[in-house]
CSV table of N, CA and C in Angstrom, one decimal:
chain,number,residue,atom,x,y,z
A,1,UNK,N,-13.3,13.3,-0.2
A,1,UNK,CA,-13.8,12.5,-1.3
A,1,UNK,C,-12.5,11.9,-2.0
A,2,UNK,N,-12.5,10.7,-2.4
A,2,UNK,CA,-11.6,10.0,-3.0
A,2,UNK,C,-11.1,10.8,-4.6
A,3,UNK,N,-9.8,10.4,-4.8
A,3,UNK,CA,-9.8,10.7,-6.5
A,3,UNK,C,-10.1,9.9,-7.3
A,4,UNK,N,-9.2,8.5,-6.4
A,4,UNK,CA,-9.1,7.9,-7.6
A,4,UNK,C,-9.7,6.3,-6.8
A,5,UNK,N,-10.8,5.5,-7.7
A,5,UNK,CA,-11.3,4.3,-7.4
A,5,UNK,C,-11.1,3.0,-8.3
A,6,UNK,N,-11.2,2.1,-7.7
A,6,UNK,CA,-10.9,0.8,-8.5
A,6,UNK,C,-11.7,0.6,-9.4
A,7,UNK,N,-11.3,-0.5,-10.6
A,7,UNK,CA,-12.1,-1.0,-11.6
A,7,UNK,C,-12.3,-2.4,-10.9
A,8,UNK,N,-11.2,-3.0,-10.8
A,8,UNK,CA,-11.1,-4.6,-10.1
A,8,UNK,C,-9.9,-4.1,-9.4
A,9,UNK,N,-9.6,-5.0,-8.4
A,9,UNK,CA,-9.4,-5.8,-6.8
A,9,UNK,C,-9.0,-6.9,-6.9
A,10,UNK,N,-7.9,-7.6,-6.7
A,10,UNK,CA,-7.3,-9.0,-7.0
A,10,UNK,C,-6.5,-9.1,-6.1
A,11,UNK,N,-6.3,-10.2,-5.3
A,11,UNK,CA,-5.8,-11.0,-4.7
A,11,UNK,C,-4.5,-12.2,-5.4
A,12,UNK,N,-3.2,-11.8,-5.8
A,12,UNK,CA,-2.8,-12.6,-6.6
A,12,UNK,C,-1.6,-13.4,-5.7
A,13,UNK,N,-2.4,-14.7,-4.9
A,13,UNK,CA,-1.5,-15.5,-3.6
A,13,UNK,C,-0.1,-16.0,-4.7
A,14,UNK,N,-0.1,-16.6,-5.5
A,14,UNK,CA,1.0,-17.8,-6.2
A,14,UNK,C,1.7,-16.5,-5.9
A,15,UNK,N,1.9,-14.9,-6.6
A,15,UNK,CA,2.8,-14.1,-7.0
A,15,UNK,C,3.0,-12.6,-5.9
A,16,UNK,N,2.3,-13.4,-4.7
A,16,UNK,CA,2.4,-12.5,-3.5
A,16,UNK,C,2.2,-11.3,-3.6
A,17,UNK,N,1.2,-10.5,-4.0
A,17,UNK,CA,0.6,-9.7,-4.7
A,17,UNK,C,-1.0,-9.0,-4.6
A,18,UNK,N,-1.2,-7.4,-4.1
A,18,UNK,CA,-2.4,-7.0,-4.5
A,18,UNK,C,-2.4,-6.3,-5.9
A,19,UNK,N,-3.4,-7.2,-6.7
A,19,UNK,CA,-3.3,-6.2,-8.3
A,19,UNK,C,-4.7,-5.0,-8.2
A,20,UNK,N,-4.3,-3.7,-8.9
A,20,UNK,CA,-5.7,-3.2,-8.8
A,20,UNK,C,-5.7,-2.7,-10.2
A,21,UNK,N,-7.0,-2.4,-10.9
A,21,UNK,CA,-7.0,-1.9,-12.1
A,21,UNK,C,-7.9,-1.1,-11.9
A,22,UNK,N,-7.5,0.9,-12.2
A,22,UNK,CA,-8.0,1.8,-11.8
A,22,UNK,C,-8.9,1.9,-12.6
A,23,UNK,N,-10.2,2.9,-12.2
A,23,UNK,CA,-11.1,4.0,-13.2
A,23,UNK,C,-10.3,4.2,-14.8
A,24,UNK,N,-8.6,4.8,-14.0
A,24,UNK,CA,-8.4,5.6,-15.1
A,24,UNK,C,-7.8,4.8,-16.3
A,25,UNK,N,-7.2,3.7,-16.0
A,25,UNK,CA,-6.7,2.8,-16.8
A,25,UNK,C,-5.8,2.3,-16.2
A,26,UNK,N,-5.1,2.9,-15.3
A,26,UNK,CA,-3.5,2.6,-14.8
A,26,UNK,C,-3.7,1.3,-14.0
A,27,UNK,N,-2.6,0.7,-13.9
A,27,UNK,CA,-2.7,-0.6,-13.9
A,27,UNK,C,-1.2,-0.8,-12.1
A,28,UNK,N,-1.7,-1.6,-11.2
A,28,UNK,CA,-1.2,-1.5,-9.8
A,28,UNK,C,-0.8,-3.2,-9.5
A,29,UNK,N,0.7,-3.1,-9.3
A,29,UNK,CA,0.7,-4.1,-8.7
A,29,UNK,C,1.7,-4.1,-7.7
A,30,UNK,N,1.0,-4.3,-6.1
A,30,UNK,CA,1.9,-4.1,-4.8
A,30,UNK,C,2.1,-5.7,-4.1
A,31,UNK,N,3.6,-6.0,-4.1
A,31,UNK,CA,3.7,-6.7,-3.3
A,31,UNK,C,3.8,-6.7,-1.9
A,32,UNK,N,3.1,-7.9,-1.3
A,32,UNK,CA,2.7,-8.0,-0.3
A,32,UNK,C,3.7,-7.7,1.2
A,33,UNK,N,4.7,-7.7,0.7
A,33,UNK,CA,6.2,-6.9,1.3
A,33,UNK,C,6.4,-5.7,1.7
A,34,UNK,N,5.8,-4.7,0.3
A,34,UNK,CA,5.4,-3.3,0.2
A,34,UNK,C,4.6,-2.9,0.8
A,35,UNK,N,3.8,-3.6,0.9
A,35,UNK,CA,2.0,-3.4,1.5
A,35,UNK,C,2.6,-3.3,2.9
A,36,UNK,N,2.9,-4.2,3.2
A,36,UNK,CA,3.0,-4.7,5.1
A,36,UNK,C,4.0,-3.2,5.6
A,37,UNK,N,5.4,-3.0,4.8
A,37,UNK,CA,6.3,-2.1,5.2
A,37,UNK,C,5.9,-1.1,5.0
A,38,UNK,N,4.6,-0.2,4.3
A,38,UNK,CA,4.1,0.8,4.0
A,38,UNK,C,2.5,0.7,4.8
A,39,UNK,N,2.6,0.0,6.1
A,39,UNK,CA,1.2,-0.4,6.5
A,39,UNK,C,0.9,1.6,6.9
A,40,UNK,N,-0.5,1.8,6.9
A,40,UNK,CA,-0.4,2.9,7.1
A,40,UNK,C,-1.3,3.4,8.7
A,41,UNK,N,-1.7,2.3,9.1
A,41,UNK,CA,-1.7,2.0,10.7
A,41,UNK,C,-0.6,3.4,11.2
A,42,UNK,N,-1.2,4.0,12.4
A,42,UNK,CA,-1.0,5.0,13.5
A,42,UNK,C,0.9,4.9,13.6
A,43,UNK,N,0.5,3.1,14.2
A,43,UNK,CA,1.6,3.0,15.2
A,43,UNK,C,3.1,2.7,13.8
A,44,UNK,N,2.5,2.1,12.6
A,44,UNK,CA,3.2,1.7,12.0
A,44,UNK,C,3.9,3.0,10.8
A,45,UNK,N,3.2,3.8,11.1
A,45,UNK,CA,3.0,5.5,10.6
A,45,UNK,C,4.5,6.1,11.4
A,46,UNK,N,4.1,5.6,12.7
A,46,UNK,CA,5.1,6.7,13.9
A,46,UNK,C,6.6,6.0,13.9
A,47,UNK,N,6.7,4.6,13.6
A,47,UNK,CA,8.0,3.8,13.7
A,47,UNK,C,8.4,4.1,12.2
A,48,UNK,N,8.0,5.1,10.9
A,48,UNK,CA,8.8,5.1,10.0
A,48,UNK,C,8.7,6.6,9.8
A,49,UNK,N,8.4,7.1,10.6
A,49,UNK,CA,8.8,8.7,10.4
A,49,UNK,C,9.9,9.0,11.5
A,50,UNK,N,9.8,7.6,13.2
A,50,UNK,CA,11.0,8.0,13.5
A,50,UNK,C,12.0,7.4,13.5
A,51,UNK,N,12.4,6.5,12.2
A,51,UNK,CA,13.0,5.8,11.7
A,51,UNK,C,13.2,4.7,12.5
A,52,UNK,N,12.5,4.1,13.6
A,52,UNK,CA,12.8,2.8,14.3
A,52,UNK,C,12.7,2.0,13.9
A,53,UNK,N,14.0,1.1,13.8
A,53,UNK,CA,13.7,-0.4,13.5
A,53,UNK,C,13.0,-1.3,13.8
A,54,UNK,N,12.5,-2.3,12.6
A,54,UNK,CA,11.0,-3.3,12.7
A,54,UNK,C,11.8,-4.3,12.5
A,55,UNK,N,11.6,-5.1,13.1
A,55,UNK,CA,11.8,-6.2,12.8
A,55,UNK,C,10.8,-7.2,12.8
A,56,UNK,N,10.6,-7.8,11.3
A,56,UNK,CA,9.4,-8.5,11.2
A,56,UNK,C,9.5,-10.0,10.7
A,57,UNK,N,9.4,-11.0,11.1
A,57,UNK,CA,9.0,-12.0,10.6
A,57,UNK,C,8.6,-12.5,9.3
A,58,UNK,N,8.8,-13.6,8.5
A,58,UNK,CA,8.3,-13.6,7.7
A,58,UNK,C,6.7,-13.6,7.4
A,59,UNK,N,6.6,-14.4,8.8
A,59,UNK,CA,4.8,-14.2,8.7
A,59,UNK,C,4.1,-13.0,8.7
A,60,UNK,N,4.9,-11.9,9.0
A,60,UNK,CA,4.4,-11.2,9.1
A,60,UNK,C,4.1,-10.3,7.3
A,61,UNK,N,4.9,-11.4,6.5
A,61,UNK,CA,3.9,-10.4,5.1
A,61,UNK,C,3.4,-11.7,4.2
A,62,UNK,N,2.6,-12.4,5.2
A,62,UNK,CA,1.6,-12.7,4.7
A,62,UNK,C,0.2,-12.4,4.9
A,63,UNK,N,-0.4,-11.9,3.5
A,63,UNK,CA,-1.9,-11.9,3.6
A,63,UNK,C,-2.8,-12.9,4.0
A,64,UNK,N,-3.2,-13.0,5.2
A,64,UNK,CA,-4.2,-14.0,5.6
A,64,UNK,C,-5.8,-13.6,5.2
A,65,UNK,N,-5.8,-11.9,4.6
A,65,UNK,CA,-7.5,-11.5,4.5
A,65,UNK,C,-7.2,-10.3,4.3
A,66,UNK,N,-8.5,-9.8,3.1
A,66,UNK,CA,-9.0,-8.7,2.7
A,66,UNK,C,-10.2,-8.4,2.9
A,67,UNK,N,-10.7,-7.0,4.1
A,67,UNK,CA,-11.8,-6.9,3.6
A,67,UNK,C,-11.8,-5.2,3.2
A,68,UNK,N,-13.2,-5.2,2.5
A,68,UNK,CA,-13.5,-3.7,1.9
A,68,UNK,C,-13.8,-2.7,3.0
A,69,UNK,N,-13.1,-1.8,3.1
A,69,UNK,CA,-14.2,-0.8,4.2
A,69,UNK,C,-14.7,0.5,3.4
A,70,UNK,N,-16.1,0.6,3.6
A,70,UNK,CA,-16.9,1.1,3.3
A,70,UNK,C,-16.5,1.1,1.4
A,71,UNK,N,-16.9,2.5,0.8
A,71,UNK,CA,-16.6,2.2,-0.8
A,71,UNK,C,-15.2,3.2,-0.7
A,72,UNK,N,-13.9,2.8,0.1
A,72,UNK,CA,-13.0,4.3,0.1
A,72,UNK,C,-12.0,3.3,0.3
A,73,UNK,N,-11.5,2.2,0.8
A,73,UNK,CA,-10.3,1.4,1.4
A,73,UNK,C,-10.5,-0.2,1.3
A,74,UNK,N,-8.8,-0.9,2.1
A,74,UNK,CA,-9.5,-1.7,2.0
A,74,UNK,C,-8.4,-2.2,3.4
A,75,UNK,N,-8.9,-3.3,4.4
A,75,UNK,CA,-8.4,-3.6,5.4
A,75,UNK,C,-7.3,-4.8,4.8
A,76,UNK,N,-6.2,-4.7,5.5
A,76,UNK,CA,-5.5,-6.0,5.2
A,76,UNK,C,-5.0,-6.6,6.7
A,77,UNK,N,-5.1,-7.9,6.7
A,77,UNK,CA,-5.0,-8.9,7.4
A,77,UNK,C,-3.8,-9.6,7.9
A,78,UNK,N,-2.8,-9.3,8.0
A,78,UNK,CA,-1.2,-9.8,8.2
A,78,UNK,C,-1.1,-11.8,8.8
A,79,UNK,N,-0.4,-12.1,8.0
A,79,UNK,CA,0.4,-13.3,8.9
A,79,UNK,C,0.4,-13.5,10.6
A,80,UNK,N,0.5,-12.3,10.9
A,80,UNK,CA,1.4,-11.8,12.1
A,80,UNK,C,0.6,-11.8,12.9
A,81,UNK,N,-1.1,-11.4,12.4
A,81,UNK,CA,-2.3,-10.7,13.4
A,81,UNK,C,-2.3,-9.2,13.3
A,82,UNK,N,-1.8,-8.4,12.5
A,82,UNK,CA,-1.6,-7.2,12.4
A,82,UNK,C,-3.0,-6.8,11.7
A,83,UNK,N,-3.8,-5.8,11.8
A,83,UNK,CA,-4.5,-5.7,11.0
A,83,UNK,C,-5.2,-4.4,11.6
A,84,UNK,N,-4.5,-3.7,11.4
A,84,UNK,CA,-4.8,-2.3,11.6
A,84,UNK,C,-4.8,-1.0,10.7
A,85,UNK,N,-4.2,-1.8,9.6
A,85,UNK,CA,-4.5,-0.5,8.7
A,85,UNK,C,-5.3,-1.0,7.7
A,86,UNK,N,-6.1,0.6,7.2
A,86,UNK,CA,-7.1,0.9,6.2
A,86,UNK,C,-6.2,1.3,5.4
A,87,UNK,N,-6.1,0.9,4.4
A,87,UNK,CA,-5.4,1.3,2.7
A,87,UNK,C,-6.3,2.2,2.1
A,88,UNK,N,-6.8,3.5,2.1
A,88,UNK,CA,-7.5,3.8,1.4
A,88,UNK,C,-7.3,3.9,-0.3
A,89,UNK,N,-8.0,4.4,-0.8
A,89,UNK,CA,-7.9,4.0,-2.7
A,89,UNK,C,-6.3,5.4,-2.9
A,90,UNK,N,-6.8,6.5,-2.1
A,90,UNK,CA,-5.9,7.5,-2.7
A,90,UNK,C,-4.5,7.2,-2.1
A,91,UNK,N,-4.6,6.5,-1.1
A,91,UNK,CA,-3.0,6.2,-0.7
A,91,UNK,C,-2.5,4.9,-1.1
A,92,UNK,N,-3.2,3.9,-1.6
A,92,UNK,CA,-2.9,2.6,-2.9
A,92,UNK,C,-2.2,3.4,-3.8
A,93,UNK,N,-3.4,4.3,-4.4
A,93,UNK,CA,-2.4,4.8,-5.8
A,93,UNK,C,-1.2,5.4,-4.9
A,94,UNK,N,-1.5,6.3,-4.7
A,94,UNK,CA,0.0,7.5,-4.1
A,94,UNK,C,1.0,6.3,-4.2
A,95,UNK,N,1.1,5.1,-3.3
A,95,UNK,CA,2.4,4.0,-3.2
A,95,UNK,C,2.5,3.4,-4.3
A,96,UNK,N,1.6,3.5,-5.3
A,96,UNK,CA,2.0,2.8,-6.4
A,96,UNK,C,3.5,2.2,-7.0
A,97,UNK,N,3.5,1.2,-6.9
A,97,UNK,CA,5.2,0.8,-7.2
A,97,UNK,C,5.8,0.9,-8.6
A,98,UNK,N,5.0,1.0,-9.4
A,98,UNK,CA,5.1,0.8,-10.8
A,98,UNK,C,6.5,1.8,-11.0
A,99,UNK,N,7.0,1.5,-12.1
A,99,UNK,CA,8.3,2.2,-12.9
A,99,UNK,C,7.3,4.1,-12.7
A,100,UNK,N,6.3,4.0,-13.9
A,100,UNK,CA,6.0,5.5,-13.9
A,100,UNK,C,5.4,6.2,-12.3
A,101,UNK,N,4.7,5.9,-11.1
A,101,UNK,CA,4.8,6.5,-10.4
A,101,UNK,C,5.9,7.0,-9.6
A,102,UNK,N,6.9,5.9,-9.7
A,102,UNK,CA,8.1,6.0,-8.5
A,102,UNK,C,8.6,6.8,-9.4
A,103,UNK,N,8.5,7.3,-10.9
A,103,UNK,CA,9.3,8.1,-11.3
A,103,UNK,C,8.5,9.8,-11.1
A,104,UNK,N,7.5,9.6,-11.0
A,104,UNK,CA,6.8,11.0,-10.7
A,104,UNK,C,7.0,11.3,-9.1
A,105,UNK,N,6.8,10.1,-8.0
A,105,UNK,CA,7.2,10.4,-6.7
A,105,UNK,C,8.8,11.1,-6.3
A,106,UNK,N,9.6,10.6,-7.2
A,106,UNK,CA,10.8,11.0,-7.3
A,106,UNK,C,11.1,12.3,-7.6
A,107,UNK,N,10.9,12.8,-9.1
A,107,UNK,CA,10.6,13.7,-9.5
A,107,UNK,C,10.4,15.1,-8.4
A,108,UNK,N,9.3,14.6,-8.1
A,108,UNK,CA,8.1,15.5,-7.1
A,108,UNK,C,9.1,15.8,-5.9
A,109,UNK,N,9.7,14.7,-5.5
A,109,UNK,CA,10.4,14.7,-4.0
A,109,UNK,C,12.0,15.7,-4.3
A,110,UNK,N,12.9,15.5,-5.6
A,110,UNK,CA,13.7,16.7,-6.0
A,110,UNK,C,12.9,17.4,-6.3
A,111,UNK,N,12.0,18.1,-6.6
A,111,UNK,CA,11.7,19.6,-6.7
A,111,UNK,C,11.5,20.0,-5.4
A,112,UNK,N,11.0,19.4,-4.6
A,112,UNK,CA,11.0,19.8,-3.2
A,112,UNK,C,12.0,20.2,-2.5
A,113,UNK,N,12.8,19.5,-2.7
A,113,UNK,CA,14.0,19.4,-1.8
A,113,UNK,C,14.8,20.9,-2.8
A,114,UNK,N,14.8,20.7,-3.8
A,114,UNK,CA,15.3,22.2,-4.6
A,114,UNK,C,15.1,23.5,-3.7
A,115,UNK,N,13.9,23.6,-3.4
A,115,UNK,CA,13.3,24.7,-2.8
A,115,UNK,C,13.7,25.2,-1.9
């Protein structure tokens, strides 16, 4: 089961950009650069855990298409023809780019590494 779900879903093309506005209030904005290099596709999963180089095109971080899958994600559609990852809601937030997540991701990732 999901934690966390959207309020709205935006498409922001001029500023290259998915905006989301949560349940909780928190406010999401991922550029479409982020999106593509954080795809969470299998294959695109296994080339950044084993640190292989991508080399990608510019077309390749353009959004050509969003659709919804089921009420938990959402598909994104690459420049490129890529379109194999499902974004789900709890892994949107998790990547959240914002100043306060990347400061809690951080945070979280030294205490870890403390241990």
């Amino acid at each position: 089961m999901m934690k966390h779900h959207p309020l709205k879903v935006r498409v922001d093309y001029p500023n290259k950009q998915l905006v989301i506005d949560w349940e909780d209030g928190h406010h999401s904005e991922y550029p479409f650069r982020y999106l593509r290099e954080l795809c969470p596709c299998a294959a695109c999963t296994k080339d950044r855990e084993e640190k292989r180089p991508k080399i990608l095109l510019d077309v390749a971080f353009r959004l050509d298409g969003i659709a919804q899958v089921g009420n938990y994600a959402l598909n994104l559609i690459w420049g490129d023809g890529h379109a194999h990852g499902i974004y789900n809601w709890d892994y949107l937030r998790e990547i959240c780019p914002c100043p306060e997540c990347t400061a809690q991701r951080e945070a979280a990732a030294s205490s870890t590494e403390a241990t």
